[in-house]
Short mmCIF file of C-alpha atoms and ligand atoms in Angstrom, two decimals:
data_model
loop_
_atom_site.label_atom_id
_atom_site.label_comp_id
_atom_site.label_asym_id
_atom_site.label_seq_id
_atom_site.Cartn_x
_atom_site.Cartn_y
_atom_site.Cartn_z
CA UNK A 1 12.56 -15.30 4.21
CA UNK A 2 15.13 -15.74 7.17
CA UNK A 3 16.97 -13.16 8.84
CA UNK A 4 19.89 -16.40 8.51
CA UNK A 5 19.98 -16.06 5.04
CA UNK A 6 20.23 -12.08 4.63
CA UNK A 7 22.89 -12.17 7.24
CA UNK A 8 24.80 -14.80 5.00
CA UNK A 9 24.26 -13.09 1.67
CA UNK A 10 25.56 -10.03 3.95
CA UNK A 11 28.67 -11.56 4.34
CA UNK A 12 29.10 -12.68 1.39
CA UNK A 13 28.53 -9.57 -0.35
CA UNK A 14 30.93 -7.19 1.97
CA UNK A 15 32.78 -9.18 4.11
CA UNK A 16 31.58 -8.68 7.64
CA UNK A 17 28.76 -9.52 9.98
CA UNK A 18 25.53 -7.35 9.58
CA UNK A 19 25.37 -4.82 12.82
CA UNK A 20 21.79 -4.57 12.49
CA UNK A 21 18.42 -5.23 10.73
CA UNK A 22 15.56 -3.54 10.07
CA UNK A 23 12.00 -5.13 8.65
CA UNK A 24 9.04 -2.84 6.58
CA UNK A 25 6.12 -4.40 6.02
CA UNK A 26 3.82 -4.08 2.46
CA UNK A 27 0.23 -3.61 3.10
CA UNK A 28 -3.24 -4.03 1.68
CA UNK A 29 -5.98 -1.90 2.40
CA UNK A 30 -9.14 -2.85 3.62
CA UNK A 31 -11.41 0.13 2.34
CA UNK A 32 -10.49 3.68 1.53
CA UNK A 33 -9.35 3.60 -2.19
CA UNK A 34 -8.11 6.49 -4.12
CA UNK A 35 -9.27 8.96 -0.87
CA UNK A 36 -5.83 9.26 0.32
CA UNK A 37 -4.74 12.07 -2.71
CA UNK A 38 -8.50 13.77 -1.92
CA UNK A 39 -7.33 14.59 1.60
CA UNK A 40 -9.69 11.48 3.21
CA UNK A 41 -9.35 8.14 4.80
CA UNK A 42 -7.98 4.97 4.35
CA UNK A 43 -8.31 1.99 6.34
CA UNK A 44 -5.07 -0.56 5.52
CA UNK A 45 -3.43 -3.03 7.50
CA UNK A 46 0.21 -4.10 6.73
CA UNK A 47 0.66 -7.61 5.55
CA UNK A 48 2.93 -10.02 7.40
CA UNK A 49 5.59 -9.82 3.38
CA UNK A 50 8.26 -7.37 4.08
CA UNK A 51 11.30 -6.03 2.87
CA UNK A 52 14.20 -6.55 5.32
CA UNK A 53 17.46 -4.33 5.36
CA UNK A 54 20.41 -5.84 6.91
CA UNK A 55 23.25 -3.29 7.84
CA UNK A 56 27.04 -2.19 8.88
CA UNK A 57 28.41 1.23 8.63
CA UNK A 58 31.72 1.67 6.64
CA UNK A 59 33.95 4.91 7.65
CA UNK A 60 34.59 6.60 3.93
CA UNK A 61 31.21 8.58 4.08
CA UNK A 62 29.44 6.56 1.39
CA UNK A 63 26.30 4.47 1.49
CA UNK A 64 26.03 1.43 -0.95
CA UNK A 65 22.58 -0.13 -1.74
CA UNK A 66 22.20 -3.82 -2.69
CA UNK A 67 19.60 -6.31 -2.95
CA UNK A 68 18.99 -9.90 -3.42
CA UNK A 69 16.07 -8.96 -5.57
CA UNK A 70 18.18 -7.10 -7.92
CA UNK A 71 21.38 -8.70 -8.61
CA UNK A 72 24.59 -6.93 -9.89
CA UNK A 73 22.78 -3.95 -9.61
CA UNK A 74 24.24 -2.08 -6.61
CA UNK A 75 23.95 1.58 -6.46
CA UNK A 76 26.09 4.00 -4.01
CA UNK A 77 25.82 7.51 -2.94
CA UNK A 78 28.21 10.15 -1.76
CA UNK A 79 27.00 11.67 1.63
CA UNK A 80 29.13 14.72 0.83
CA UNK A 81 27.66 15.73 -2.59
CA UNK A 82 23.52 16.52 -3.37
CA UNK A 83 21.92 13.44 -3.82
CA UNK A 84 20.19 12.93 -7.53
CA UNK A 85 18.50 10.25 -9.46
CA UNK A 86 21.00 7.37 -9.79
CA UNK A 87 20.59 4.43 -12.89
CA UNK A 88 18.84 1.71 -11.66
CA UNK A 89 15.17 2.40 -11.38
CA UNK A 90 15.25 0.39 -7.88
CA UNK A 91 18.30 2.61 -6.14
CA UNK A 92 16.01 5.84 -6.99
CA UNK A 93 13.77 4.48 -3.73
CA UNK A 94 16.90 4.63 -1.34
CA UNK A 95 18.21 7.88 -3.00
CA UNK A 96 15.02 9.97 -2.42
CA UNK A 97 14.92 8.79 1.30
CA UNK A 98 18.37 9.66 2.14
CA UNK A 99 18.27 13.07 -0.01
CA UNK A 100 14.84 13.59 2.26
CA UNK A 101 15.96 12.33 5.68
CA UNK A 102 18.78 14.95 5.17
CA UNK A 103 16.92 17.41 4.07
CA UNK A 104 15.09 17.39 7.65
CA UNK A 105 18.45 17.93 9.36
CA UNK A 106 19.69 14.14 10.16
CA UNK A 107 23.38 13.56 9.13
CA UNK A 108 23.43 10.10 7.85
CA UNK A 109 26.35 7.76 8.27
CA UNK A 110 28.23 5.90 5.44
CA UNK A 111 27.06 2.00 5.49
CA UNK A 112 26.31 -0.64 3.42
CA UNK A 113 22.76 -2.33 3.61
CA UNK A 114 21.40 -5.24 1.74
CA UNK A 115 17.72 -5.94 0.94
CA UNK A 116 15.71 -9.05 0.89
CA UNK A 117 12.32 -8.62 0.12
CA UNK A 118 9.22 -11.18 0.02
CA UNK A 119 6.71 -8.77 -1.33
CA UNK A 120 5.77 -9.58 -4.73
CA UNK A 121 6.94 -6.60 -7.06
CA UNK A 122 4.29 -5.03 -8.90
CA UNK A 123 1.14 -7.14 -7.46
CA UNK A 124 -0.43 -3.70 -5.98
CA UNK A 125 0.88 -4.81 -1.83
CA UNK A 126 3.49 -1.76 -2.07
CA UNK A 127 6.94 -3.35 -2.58
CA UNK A 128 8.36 0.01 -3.16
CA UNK A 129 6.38 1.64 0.55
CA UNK A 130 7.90 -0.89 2.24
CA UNK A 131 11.52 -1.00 0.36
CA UNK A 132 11.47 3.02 1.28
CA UNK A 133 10.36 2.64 4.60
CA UNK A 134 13.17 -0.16 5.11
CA UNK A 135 15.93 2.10 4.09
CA UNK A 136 14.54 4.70 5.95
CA UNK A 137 15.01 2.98 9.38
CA UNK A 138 17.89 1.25 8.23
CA UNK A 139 19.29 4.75 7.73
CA UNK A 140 18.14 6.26 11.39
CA UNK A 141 19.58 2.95 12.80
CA UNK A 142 22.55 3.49 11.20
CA UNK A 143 23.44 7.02 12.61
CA UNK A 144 21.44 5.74 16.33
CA UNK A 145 18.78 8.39 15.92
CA UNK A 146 16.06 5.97 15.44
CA UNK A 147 13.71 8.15 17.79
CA UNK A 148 14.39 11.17 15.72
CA UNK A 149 11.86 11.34 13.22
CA UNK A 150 8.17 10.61 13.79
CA UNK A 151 6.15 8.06 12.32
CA UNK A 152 4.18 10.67 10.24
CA UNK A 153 7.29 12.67 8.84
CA UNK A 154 9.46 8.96 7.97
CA UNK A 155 6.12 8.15 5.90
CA UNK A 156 6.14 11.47 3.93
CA UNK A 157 9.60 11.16 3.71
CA UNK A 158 9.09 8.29 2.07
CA UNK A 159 6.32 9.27 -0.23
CA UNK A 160 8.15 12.51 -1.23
CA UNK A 161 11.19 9.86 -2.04
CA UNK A 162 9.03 8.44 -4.45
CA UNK A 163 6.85 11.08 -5.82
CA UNK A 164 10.21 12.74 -6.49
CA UNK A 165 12.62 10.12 -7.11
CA UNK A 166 10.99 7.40 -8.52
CA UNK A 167 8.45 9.55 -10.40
CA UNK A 168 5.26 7.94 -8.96
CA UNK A 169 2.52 10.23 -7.92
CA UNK A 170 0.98 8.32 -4.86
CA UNK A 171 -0.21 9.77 -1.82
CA UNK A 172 0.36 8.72 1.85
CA UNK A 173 -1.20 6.02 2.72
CA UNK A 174 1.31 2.53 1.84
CA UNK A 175 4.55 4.75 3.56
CA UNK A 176 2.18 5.15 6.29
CA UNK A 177 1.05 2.20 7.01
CA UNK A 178 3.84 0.28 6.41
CA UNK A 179 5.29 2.52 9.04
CA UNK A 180 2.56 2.86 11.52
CA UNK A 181 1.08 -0.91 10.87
CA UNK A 182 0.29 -3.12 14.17
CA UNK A 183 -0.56 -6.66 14.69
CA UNK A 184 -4.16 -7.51 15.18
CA UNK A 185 -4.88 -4.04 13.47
CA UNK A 186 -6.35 -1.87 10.64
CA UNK A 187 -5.18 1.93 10.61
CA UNK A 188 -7.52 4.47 10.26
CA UNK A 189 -5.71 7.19 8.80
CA UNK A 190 -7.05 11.23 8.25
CA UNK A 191 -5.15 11.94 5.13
CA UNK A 192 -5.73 15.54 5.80
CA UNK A 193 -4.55 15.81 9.10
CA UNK A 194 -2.29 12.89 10.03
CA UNK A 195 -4.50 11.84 12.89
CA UNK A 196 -4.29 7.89 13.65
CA UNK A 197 -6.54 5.29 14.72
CA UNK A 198 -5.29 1.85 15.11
CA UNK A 199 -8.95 -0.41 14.77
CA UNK A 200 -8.77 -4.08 15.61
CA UNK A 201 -8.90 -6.12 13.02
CA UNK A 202 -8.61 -9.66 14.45
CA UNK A 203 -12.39 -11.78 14.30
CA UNK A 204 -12.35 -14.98 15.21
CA UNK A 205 -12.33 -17.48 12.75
CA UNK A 206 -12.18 -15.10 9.60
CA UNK A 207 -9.81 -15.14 6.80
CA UNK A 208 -8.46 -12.18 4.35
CA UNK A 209 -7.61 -13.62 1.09
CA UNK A 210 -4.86 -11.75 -1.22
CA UNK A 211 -5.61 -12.75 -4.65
CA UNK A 212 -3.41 -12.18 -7.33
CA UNK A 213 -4.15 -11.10 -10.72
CA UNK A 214 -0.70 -10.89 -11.80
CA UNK A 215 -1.52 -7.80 -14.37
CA UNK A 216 0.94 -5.73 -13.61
CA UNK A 217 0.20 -2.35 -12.03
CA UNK A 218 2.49 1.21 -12.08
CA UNK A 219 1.19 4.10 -10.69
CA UNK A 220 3.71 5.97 -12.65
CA UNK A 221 1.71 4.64 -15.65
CA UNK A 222 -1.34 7.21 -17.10
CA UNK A 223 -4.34 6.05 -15.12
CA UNK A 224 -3.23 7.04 -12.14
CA UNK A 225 -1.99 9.87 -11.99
CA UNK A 226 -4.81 10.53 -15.00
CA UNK A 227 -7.35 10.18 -12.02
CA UNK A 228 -5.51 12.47 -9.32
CA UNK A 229 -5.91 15.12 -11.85
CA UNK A 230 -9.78 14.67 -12.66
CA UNK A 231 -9.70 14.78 -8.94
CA UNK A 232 -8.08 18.14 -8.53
CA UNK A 233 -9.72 19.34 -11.59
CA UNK A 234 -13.33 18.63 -10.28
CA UNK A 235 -12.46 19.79 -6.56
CA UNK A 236 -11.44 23.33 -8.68
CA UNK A 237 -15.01 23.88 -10.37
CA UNK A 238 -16.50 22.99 -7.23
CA UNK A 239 -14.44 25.58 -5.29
CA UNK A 240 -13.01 23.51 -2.43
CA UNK A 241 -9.13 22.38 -1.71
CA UNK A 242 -9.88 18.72 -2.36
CA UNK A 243 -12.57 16.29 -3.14
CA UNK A 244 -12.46 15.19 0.97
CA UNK A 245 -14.69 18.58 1.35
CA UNK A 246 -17.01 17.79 -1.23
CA UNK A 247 -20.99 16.67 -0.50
CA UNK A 248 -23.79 14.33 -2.79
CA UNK A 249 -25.47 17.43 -3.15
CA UNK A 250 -22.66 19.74 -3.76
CA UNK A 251 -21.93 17.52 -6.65
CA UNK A 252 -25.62 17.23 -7.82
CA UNK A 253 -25.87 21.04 -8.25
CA UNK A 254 -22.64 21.21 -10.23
CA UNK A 255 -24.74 18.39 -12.53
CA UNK A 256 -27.33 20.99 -12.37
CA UNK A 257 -25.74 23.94 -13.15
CA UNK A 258 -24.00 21.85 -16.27
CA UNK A 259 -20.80 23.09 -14.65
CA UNK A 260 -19.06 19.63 -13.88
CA UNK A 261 -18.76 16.80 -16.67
CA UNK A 262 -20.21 13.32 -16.23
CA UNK A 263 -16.51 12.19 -15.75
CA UNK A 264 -15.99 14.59 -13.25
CA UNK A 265 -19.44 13.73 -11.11
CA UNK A 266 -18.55 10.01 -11.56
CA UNK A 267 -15.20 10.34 -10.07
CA UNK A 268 -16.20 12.70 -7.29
CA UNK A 269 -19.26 11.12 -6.64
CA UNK A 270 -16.81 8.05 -5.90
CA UNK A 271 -14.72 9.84 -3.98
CA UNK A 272 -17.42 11.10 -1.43
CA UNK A 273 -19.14 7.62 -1.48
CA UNK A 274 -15.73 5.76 -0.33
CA UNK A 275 -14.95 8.37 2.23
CA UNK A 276 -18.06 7.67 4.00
CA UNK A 277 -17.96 3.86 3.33
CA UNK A 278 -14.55 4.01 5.22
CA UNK A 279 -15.62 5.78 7.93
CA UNK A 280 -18.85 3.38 8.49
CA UNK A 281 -16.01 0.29 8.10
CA UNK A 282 -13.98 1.58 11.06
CA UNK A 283 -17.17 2.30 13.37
CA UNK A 284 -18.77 -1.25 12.34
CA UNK A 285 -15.30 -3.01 13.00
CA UNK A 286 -14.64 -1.01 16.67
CA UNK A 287 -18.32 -1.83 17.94
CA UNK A 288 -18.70 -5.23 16.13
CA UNK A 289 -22.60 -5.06 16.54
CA UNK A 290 -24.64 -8.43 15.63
CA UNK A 291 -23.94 -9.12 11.65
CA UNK A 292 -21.13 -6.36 11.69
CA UNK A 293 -19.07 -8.27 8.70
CA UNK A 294 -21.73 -8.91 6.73
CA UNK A 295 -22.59 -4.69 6.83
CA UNK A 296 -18.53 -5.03 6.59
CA UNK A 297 -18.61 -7.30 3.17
CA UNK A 298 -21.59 -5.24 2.07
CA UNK A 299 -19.16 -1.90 1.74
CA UNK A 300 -16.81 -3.83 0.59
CA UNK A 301 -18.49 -5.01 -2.51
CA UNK A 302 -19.57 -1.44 -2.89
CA UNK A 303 -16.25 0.60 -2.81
CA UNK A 304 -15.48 -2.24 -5.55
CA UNK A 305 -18.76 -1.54 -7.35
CA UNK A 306 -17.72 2.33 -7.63
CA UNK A 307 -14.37 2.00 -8.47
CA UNK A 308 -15.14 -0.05 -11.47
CA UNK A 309 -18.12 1.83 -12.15
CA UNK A 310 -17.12 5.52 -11.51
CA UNK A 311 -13.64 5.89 -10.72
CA UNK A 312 -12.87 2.92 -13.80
CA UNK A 313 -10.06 1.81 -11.80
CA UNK A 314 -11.19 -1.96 -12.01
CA UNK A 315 -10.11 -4.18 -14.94
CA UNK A 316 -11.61 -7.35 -16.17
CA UNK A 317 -9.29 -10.16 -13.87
CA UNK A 318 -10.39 -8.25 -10.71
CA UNK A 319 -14.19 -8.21 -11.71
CA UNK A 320 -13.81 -11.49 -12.27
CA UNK A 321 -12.51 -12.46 -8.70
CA UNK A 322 -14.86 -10.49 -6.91
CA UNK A 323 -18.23 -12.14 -9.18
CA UNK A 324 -16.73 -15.30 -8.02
CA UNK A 325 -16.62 -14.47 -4.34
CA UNK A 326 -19.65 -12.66 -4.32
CA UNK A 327 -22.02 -15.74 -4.11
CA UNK A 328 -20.26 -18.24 -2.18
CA UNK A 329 -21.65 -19.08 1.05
CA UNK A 330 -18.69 -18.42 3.73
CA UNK A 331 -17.72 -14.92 1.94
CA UNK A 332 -18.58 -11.23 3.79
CA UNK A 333 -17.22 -9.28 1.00
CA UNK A 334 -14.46 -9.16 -1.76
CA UNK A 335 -13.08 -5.77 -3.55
CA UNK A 336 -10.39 -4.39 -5.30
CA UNK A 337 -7.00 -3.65 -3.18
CA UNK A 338 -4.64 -0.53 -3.83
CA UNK A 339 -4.24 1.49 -6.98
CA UNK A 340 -5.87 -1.10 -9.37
CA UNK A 341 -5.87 -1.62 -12.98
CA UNK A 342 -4.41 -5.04 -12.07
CA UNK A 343 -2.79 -6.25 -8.66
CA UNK A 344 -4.51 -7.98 -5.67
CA UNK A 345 -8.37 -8.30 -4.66
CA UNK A 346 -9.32 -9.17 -0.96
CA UNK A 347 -11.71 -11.64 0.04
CA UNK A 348 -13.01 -11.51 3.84
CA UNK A 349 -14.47 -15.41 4.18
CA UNK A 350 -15.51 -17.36 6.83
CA UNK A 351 -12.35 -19.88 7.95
CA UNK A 352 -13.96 -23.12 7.46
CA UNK A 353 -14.79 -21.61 3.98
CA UNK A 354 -11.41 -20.62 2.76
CA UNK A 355 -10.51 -23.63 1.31
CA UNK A 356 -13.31 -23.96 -0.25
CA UNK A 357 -13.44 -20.16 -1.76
CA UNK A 358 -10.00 -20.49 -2.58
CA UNK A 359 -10.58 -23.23 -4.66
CA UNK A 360 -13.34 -22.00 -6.28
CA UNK A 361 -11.88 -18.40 -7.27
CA UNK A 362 -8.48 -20.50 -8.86
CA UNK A 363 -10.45 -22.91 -10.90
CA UNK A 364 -12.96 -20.15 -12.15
CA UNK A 365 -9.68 -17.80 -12.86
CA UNK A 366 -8.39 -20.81 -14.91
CA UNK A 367 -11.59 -20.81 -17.12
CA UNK A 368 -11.01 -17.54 -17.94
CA UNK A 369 -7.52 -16.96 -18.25
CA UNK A 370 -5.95 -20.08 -18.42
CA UNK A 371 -3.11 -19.64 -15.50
CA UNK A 372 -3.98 -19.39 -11.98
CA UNK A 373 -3.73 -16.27 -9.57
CA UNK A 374 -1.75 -17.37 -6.45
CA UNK A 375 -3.42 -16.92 -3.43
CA UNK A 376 -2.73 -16.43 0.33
CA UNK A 377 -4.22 -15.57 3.73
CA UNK A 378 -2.77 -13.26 5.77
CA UNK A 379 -3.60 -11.18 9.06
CA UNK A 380 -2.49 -7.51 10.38
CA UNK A 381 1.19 -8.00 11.03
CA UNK A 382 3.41 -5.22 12.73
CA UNK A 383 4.76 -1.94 11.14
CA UNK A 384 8.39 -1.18 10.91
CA UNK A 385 10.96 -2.51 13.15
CA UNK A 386 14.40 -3.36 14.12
CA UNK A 387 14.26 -7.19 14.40
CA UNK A 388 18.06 -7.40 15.68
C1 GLA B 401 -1.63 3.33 -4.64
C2 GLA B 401 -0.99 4.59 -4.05
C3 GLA B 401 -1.72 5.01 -2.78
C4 GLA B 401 -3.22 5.10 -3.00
C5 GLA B 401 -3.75 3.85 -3.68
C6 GLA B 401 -5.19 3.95 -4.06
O1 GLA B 401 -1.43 2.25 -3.79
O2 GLA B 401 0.36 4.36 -3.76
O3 GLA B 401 -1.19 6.23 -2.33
O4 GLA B 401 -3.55 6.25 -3.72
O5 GLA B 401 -3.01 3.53 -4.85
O6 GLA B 401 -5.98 4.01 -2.92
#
């Protein structure tokens, strides 16, 4: 995707010469899955797909959205009138940003931006965090107050854009870390509090595989926001503000007491079991003892385990990628990546073993389901920018 051929389409879609672009990356996460909404920790990186937005102000107060993703569907907003859902499902992402950024005192600036975006839509590597995050500095850019709005409030900006907007109940961590992302680097990321870690990610001579399942994945669809509210509803009986403050034994005296369901223990026993896994992932990755990505592989394979098993988050194409990874000699671990119920797995593998792996997880996909998943490599690329 070339910043040549969004500054071409630019033209040819109003005219003039882009003044500016801005790039948001999508993400996967490493460990940390379905903590973010609980008030824990994730541990993402951003991916080196992104959305870019390519800009030029225009003087009559309005902003018009297009993208090369979603042809003939432009959308445009007044700046002088309340901002509300428009009609294309897409232009709802833009809408809730600008209705938020002004909401938090910055007066926008009419323009017209154009999207490109190599993130594949609906694969679970949050297309719509970084298509938010991308209008959101296109917008800042726009008006020059880039260095207005801190990394923390832009992502919850952009989450509150789509919990609001777009309808989709997620929590923090793709705005985040599409924000917030650095090269060479995982995120560590206190849901609760905000706080930051940036954790190198960068071994020599190791590979993270994206994997593909192609089922399609919505978190506005009922599992997801089915599971934040077993969540809440189990933090309630156990009388804390969210699952993050919740203990094994806590939850084994609820099972006690018969006061908690088996659902309920099952998805807050996952809960408190990823939380800690997350927070073991970041110390073995910043100390990088002897065998540290084997212990690494080890939690991942068991924040997969649970999330099939007690948060039933996993579904059958996923399992199936992460059985075949499991024994091959090369791979440190394989899991599950973002909401589930389709989208990517992750496979950490040795490089002289990716081919290999790779090979092996397509042709045993094939068996199964008779098309095969793409699959790519990719590394901890940068957070938002403006690339010109
Ligand atoms: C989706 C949501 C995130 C997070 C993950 C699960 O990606 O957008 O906020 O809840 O699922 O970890």
């Amino acid at each position: 995707m070339s910043t040549q051929k969004i500054k071409d389409e630019f033209r040819k879609a109003f005219g003039v010469t882009p003044k500016g672009i801005v790039a948001a990356p999508g993400r996967v996460n490493l460990i940390g899955e379905h903590t973010d909404y609980n008030d824990g920790f994730v541990l993402p990186i951003a991916i080196e797909q992104r959305t870019l937005a390519a800009w030029a102000p225009r003087d009559d107060g309005r902003v018009v959205f297009a993208s090369l993703q979603q042809p003939n569907k432009c959308d445009e907003i007044d700046l002088c009138t309340a901002i509300e859902t428009g009609q294309h499902a897409w232009g709802n992402y833009c809408r809730g940003v600008a209705a938020g950024l002004i909401e938090n005192g910055i007066e926008l600036a009419g323009c017209n931006i154009l999207f490109d975006s190599n993130v594949p839509l609906n694969a679970g590597l949050s297309s719509s965090a970084s298509l938010e995050v991308a209008t959101g500095v296109a917008l800042l850019a726009v008006c020059g107050s880039e260095s207005s709005v801190k990394p923390h409030l832009l992502a919850k900006i952009c989450q509150h854009a789509e919990n609001t907007f777009a309808g989709a109940p997620c929590g923090i961590m793709d705005q985040s870390i599409s924000v917030m992302g650095q090269a060479n680097h995982a995120l560590l990321l206190d849901c609760r509090s905000g706080q930051t870690r940036q954790i190198p990610f960068d071994a020599p001579n190791t590979v993270l595989l994206v994997v593909d399942t192609q089922v399609s994945h919505d978190i506005g669809d009922g599992g997801y926001p089915a599971r934040r509210k077993q969540c809440e509803a189990a933090a309630e009986i156990l009388g804390i503000p969210a699952l993050r403050d919740a203990t094994e034994e806590m939850i084994a005296q609820a099972v006690a007491a018969s006061k908690i369901s088996d659902l309920q223990m099952r998805r807050s026993r996952h809960v408190v079991t990823e939380i800690a896994r997350t927070l073991a992932a970041a110390d073995l990755l910043t100390f990088k003892a002897d065998g540290y990505l084997q212990k690494f592989g080890e939690l991942m394979y068991a924040s997969h385990a649970s999330l099939r098993d007690d948060f039933e988050v996993s579904c059958p194409e996923l399992d199936t990628i992460v059985d075949l990874a499991i024994p091959r000699s090369g791979v440190f671990g394989a899991r599950m990546t973002g909401g589930g119920f389709g989208g990517c797995a992750i496979v950490l593998v040795e490089e002289n073993h990716a081919e290999s792996v790779t090979q092996v997880i397509s042709d045993g996909f094939k068996k199964q389901y008779h098309r095969r998943p793409p699959i790519f490599a990719t590394h901890p690329a940068p957070g938002a920018m403006l690339i010109e």
